[in-house]
mmCIF file of C-alpha atoms in Angstrom:
data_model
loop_
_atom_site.group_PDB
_atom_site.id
_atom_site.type_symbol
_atom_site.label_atom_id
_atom_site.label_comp_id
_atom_site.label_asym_id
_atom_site.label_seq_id
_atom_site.Cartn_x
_atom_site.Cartn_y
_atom_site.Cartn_z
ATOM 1 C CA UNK Q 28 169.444 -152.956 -81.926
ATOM 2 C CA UNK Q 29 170.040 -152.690 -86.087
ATOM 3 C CA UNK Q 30 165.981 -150.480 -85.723
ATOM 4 C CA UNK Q 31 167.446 -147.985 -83.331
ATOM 5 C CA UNK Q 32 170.924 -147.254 -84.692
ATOM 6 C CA UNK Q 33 169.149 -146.409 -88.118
ATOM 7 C CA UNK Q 34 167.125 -143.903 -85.652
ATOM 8 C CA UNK Q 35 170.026 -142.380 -84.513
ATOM 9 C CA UNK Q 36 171.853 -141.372 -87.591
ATOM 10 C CA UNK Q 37 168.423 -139.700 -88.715
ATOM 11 C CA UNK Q 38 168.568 -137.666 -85.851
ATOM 12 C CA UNK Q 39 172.364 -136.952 -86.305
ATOM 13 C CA UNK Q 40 171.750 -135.937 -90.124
ATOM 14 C CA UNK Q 41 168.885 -133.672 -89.378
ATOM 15 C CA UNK Q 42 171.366 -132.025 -86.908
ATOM 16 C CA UNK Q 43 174.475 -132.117 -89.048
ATOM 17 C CA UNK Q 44 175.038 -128.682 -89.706
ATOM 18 C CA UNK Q 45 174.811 -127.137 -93.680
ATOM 19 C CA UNK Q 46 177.936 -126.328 -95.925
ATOM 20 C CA UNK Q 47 179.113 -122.982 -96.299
ATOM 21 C CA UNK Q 48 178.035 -123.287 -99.370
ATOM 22 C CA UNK Q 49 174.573 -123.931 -98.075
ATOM 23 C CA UNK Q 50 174.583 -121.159 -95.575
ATOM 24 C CA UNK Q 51 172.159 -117.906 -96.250
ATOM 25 C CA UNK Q 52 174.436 -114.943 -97.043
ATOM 26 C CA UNK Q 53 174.956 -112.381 -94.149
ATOM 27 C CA UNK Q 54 172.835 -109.334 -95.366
ATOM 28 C CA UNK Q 55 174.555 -105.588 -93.975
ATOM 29 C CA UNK Q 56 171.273 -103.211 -93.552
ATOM 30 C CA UNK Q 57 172.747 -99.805 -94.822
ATOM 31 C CA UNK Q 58 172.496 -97.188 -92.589
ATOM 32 C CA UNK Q 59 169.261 -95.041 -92.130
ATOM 33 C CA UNK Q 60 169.443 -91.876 -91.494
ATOM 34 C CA UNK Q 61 166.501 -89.338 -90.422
ATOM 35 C CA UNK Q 62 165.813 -85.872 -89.003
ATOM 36 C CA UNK Q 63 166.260 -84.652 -85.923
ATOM 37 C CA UNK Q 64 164.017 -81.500 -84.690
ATOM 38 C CA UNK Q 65 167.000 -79.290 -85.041
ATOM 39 C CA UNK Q 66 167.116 -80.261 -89.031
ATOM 40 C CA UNK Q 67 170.195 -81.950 -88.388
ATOM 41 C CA UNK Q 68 171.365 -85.097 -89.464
ATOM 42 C CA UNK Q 69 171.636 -88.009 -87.489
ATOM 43 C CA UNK Q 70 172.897 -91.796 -88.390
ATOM 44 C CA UNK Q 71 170.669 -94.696 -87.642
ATOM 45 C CA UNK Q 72 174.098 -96.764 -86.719
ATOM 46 C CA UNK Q 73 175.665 -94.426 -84.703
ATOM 47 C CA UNK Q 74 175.868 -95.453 -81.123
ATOM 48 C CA UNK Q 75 173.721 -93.615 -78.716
ATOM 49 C CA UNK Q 76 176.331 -92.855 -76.562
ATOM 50 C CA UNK Q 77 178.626 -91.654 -79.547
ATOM 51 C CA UNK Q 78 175.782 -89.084 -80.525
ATOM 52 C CA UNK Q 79 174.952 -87.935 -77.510
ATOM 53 C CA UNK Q 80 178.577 -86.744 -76.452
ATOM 54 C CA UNK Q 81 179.366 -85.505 -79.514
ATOM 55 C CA UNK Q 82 176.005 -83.385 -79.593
ATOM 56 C CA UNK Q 83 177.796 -80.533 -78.194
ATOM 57 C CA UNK Q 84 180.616 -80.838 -80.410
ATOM 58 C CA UNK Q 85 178.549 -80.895 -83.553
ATOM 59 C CA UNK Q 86 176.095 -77.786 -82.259
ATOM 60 C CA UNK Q 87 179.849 -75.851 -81.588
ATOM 61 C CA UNK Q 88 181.636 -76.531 -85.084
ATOM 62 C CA UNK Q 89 178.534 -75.310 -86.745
ATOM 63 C CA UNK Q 90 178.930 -72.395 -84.772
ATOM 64 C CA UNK Q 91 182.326 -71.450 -85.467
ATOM 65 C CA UNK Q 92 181.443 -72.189 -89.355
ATOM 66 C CA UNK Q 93 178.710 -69.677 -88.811
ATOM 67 C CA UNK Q 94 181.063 -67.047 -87.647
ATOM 68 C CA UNK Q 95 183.899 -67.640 -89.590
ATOM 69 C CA UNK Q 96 181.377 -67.466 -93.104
ATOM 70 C CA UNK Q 97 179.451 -64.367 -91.276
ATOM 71 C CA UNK Q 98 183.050 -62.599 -90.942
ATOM 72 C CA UNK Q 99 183.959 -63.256 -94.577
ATOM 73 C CA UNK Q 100 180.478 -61.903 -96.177
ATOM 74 C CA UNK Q 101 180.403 -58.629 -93.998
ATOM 75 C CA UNK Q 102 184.015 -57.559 -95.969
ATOM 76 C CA UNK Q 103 182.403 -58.338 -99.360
ATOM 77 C CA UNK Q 104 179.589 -56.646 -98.997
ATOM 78 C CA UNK Q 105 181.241 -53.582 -97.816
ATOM 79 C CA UNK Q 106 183.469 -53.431 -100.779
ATOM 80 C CA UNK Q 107 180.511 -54.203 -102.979
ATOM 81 C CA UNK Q 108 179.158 -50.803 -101.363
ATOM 82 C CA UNK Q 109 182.270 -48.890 -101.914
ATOM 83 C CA UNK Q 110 182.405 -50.266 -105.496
ATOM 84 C CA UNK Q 111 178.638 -48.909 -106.289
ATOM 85 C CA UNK Q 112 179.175 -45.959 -104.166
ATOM 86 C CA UNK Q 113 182.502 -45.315 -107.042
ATOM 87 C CA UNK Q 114 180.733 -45.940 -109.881
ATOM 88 C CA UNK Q 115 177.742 -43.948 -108.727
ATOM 89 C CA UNK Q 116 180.436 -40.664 -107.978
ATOM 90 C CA UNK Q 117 182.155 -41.553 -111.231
ATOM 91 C CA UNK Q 118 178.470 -41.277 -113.199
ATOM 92 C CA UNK Q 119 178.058 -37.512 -111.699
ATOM 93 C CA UNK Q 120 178.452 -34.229 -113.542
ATOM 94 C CA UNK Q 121 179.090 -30.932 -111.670
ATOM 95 C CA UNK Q 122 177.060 -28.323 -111.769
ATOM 96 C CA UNK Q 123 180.498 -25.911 -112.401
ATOM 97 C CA UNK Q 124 181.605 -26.287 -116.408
ATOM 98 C CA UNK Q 125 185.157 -25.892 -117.999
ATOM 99 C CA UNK Q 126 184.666 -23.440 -121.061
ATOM 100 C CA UNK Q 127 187.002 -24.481 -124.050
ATOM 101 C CA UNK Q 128 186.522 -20.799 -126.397
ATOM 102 C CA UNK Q 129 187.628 -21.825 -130.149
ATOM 103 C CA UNK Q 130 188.167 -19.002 -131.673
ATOM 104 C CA UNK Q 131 187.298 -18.880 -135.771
ATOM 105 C CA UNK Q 132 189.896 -19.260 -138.486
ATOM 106 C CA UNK Q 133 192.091 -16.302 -138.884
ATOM 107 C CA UNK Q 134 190.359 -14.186 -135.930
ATOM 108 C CA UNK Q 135 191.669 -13.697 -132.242
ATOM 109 C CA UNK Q 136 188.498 -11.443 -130.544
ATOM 110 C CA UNK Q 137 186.355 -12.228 -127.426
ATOM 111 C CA UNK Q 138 183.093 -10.883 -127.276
ATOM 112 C CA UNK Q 139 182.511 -12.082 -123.796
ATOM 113 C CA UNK Q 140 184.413 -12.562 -120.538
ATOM 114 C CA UNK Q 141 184.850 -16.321 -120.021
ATOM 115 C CA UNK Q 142 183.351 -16.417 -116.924
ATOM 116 C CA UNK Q 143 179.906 -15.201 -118.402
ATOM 117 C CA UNK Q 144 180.078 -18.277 -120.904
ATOM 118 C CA UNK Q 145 180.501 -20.310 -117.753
ATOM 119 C CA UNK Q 146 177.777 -18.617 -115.406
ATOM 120 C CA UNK Q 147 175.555 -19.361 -118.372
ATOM 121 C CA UNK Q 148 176.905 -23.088 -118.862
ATOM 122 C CA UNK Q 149 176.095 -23.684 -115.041
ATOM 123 C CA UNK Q 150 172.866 -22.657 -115.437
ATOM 124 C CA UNK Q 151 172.069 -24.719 -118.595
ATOM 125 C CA UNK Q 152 172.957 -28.050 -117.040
ATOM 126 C CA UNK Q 153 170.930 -27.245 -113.670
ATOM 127 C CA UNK Q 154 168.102 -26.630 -116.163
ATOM 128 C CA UNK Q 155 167.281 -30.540 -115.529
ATOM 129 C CA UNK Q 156 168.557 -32.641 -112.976
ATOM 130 C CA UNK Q 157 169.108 -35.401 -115.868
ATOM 131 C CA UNK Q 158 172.240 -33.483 -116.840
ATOM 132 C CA UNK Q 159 174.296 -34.110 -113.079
ATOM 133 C CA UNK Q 160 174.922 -37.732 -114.689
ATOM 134 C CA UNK Q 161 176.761 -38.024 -117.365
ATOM 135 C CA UNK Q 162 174.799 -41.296 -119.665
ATOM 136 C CA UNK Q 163 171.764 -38.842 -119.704
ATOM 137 C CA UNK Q 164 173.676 -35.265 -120.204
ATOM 138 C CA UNK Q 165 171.748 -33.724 -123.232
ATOM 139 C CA UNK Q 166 174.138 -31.917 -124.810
ATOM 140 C CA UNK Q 167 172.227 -30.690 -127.525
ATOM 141 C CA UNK Q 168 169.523 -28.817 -125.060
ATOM 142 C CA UNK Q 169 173.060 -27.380 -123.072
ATOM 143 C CA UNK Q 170 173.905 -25.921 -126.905
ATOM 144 C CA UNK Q 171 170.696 -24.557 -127.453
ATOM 145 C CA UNK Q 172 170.307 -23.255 -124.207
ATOM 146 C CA UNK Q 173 173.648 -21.362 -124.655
ATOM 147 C CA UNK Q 174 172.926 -20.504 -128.298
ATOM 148 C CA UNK Q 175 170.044 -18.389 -127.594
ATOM 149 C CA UNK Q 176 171.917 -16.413 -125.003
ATOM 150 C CA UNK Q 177 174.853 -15.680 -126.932
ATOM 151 C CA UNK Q 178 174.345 -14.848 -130.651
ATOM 152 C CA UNK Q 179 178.076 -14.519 -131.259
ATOM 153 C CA UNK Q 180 178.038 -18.502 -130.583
ATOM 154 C CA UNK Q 181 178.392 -20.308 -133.796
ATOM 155 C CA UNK Q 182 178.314 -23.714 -131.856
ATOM 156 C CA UNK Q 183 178.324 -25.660 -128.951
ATOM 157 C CA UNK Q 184 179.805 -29.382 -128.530
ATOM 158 C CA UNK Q 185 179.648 -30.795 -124.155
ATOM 159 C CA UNK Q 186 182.639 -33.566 -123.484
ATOM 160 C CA UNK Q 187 182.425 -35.446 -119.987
ATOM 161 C CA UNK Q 188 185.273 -36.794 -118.949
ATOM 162 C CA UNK Q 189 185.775 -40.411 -118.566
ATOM 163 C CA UNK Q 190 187.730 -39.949 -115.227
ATOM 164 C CA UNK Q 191 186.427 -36.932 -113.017
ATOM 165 C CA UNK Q 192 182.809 -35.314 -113.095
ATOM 166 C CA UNK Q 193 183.651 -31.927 -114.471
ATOM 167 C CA UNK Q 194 182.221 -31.582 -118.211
ATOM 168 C CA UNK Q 195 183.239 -29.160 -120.875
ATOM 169 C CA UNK Q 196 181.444 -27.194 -122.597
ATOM 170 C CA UNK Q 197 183.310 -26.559 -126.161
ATOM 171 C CA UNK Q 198 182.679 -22.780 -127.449
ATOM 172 C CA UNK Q 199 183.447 -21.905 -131.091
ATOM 173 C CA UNK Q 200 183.133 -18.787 -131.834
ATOM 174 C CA UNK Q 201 180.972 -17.075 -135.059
ATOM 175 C CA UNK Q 202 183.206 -15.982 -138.047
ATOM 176 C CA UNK Q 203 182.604 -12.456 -138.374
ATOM 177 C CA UNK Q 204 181.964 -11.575 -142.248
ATOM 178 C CA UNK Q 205 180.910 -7.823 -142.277
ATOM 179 C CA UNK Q 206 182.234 -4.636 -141.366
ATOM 180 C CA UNK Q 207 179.457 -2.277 -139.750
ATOM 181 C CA UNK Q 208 180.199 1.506 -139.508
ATOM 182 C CA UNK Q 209 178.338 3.692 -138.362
ATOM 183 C CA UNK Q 210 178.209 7.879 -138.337
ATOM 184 C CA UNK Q 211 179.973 8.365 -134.932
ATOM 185 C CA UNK Q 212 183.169 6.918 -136.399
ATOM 186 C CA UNK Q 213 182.629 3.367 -134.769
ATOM 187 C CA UNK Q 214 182.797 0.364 -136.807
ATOM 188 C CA UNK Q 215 181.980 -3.240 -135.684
ATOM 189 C CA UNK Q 216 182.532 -7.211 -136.718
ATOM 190 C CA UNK Q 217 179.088 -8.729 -137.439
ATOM 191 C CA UNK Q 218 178.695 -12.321 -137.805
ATOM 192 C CA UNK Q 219 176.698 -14.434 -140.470
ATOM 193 C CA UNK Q 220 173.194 -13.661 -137.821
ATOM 194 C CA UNK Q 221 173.723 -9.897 -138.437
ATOM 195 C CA UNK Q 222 174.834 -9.303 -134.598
ATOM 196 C CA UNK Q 223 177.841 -7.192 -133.760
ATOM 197 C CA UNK Q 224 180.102 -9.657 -131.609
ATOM 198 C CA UNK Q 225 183.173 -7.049 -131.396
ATOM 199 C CA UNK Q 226 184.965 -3.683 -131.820
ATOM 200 C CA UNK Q 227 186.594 -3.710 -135.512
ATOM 201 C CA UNK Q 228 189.753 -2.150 -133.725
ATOM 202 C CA UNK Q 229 189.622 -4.823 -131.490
ATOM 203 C CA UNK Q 230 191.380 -7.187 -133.741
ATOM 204 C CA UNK Q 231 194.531 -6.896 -136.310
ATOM 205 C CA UNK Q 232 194.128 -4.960 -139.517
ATOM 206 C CA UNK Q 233 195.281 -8.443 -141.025
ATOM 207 C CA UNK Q 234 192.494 -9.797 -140.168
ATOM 208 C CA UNK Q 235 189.921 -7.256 -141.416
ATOM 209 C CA UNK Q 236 191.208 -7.793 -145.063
ATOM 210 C CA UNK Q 237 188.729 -9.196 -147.578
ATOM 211 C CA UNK Q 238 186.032 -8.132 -145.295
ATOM 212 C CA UNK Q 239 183.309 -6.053 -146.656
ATOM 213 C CA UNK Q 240 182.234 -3.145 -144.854
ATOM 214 C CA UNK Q 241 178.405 -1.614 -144.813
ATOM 215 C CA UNK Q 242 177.895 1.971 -143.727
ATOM 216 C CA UNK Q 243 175.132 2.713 -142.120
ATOM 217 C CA UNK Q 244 173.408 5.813 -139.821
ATOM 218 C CA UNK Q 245 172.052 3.310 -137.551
ATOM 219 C CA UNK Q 246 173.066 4.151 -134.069
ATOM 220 C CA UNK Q 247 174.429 1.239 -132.144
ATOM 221 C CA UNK Q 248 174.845 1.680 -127.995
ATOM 222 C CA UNK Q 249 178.191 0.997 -126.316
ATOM 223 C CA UNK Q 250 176.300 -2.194 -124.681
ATOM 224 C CA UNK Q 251 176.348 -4.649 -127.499
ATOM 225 C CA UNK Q 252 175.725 -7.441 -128.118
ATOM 226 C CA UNK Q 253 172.843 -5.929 -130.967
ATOM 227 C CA UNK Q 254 171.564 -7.549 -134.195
ATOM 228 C CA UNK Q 255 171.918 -4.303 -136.816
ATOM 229 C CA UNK Q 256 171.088 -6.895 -139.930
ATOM 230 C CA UNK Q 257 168.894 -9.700 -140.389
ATOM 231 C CA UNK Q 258 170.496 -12.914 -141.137
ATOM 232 C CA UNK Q 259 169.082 -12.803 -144.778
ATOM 233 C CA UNK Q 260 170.689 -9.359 -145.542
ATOM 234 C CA UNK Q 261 173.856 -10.481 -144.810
ATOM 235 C CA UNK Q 262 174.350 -13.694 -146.661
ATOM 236 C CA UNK Q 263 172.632 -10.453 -149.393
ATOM 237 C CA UNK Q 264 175.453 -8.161 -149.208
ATOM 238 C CA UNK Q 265 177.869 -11.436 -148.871
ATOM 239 C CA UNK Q 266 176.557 -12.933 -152.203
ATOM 240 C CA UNK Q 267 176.802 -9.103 -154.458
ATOM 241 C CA UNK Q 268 180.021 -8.879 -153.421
ATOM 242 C CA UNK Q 269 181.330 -12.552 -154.656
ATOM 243 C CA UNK Q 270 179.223 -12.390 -157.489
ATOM 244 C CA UNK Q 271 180.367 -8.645 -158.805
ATOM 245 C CA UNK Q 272 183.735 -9.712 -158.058
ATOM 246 C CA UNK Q 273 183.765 -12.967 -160.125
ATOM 247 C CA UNK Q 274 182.648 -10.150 -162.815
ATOM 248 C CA UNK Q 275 185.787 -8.356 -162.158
ATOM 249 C CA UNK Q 276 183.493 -5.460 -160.718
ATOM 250 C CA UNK Q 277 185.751 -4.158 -157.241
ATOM 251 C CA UNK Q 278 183.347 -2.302 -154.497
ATOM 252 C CA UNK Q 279 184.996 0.786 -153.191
ATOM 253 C CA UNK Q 280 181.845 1.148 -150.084
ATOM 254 C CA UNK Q 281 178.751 -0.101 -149.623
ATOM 255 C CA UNK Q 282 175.830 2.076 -147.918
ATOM 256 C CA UNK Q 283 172.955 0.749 -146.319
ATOM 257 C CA UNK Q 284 169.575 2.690 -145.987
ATOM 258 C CA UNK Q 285 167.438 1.035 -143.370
ATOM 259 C CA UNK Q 286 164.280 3.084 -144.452
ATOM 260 C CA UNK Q 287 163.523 1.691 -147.992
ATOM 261 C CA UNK Q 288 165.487 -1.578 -147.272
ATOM 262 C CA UNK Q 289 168.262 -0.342 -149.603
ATOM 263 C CA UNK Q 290 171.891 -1.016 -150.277
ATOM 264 C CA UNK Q 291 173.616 1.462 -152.412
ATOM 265 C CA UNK Q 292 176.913 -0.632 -154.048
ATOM 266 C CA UNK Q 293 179.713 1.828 -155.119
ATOM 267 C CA UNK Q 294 181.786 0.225 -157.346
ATOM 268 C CA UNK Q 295 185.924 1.381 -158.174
ATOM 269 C CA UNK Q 296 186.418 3.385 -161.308
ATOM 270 C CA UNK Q 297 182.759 4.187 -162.497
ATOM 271 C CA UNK Q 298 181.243 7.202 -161.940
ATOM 272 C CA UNK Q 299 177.461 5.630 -161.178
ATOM 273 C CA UNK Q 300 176.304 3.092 -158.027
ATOM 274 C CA UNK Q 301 173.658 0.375 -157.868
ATOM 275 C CA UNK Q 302 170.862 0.231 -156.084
ATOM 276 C CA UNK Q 303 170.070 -2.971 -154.861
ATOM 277 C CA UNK Q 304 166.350 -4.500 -153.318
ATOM 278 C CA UNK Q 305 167.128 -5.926 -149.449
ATOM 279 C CA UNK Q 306 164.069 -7.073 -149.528
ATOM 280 C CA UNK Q 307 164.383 -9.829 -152.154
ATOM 281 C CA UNK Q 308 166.343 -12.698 -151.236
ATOM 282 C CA UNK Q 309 167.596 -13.907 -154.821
ATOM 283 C CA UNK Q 310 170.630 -11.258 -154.936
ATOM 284 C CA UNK Q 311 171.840 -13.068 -158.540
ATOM 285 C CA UNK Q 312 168.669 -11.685 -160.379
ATOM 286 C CA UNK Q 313 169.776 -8.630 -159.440
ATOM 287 C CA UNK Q 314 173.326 -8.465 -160.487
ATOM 288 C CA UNK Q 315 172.227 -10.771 -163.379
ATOM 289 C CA UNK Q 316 169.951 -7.126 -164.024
ATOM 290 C CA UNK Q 317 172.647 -5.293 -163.611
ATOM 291 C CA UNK Q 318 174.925 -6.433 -166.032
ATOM 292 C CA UNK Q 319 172.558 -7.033 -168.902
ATOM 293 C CA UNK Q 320 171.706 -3.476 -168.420
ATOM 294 C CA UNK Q 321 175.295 -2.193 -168.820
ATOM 295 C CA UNK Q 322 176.468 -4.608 -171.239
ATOM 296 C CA UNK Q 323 173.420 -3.001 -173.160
ATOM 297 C CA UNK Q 324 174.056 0.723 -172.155
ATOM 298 C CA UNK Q 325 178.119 -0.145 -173.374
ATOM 299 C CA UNK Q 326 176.984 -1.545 -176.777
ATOM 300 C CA UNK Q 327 175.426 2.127 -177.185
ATOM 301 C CA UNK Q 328 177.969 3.832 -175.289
ATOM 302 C CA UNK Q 329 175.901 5.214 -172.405
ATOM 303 C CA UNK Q 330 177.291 5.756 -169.141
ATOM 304 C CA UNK Q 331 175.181 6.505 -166.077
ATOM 305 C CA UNK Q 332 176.454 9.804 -164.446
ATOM 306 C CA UNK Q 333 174.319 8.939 -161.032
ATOM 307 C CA UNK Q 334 173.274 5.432 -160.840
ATOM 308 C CA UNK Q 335 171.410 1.786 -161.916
ATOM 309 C CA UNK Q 336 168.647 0.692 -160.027
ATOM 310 C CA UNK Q 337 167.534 -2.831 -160.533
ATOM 311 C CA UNK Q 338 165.828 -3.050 -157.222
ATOM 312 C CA UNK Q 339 162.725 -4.316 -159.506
ATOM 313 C CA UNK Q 340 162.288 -7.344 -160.434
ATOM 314 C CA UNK Q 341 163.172 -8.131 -164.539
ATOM 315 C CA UNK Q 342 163.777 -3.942 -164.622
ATOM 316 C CA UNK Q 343 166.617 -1.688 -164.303
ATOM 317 C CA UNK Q 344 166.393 2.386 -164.540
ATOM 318 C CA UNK Q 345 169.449 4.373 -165.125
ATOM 319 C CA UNK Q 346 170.344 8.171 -164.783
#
């Protein structure tokens, strides 16, 4: 009896269950999740039954998501088109020009009719397709272009506006510095290129004052524009006259002979003129000629009765 009550209580410890302290811990397996064939995702712990009825649901919302994203990005991108399509107008030059004529200090004339400045502006910016936008608009070939056309042009600037596509082509006019009259009673404004750019009655007397005048027999048509002097003869006949002047030495006329390049200067008070060398550029010698050779001819009191001809270099003749 003792022998199989020890027995017993073995067999009741080994099935005496462990402490809680002796239990193993309950382990949660996160849940998995993997991909379906539709590239969707799909939870390991979800319930079979769960994901199959809400299969339909899931394939619907994405749906509706698909719309509602596809009917916001169809509005952007049309306003992103309208945008470009703005910028690209704004960009644009037109072919047509606005003509801004400056006219020079102390003159109101117009050799040409506005509308030939512009007919000739249109042409220069269709002259390359560059120039219908306005970040590559040369304006310098536009001036140039113009320029050539027009002598009586003294400069050209091109403004595009920053609102509109309309550019403007600036016009100042040449100064005219010469009076050219000629046999037949005419006499014309010729700017600093030698071309006649207007009538001299054309403008105020006011304005002609100061201005030499040239006589000439050259005959000039009633369809000017016409270059009568090369741009070297008139800064010439503009340099004698400043530098006589500074001398105290007033010019009553001026005559020009085309044939031997001559300019005859008549000066107030004396009974003589001077004959002065077109041809050579340095006008300065020349007076500087002239007025050693009557500072000379005064010191031995000798006045020419005709004239002083220093058209040589270093020499002057007298009669």
């Amino acid at each position: 009896m003792p022998a199989r009550r020890r027995k017993n209580k073995r067999i009741e410890s080994e099935r005496r269950p462990r402490s809680r302290h002796e239990r193993q811990p309950n382990i949660k397996v996160p849940p998995t999740i993997s991909y379906s064939d539709t590239s969707r995702l799909i939870r390991s712990d979800t319930k079979p039954s769960q994901s199959r009825g809400n299969k339909s649901e899931q394939i619907e919302t994405i749906s509706s998501e698909y719309a509602v994203k596809s009917g916001i990005i169809w509005p952007k991108f049309i306003v992103l088109g309208l945008v470009l399509l703005a910028v690209l107008i704004g960009l644009t030059n037109s072919d047509q020009a606005n003509i801004d004529i400056i006219q020079p200090s102390g003159f109101s004339y117009l050799p040409q009719d506005v509308s030939q400045y512009k007919s000739v502006a249109t042409n220069a910016i269709d002259t390359s397709l560059f120039n219908r936008f306005k970040p590559t608009l040369s304006s310098s070939d536009i001036a140039a272009y113009m320029e050539q056309r027009f002598p009586d042009i003294a400069y050209v600037a091109v403004t595009v506006p920053l609102i509109g596509y309309t550019p403007t082509v600036h016009i100042q006019l040449s100064k005219p510095v010469l009076i050219f009259a000629v046999d037949n009673g005419n006499s014309y404004l010729v700017n600093p290129k030698g071309y006649i750019v207007a009538m001299a009655n054309s403008v105020k007397p006011s304005e002609l004052k100061n201005i030499p005048q040239v006589n000439s027999v050259i005959d000039v048509p009633q369809t000017y524009i016409k270059q009568v002097l090369t741009p070297s003869s008139v800064n010439f006949i503009e340099v004698i006259k400043q530098a006589l002047g500074l001398k105290g030495i007033l010019i009553s006329k001026m005559n020009l002979v085309p044939q031997a390049e001559e300019l005859d200067v008549y000066p107030i008070n004396v009974p003589y003129y001077i004959k002065f060398n077109l041809n050579q550029t340095d006008a300065l010698t020349q007076v500087g000629t002239f007025l050693a050779t009557i500072n000379m001819l005064k010191k031995q009191n000798i006045t020419p009765s005709q004239y002083v001809d220093v058209r040589l270099d270093g020499r002057a003749y007298y009669k």
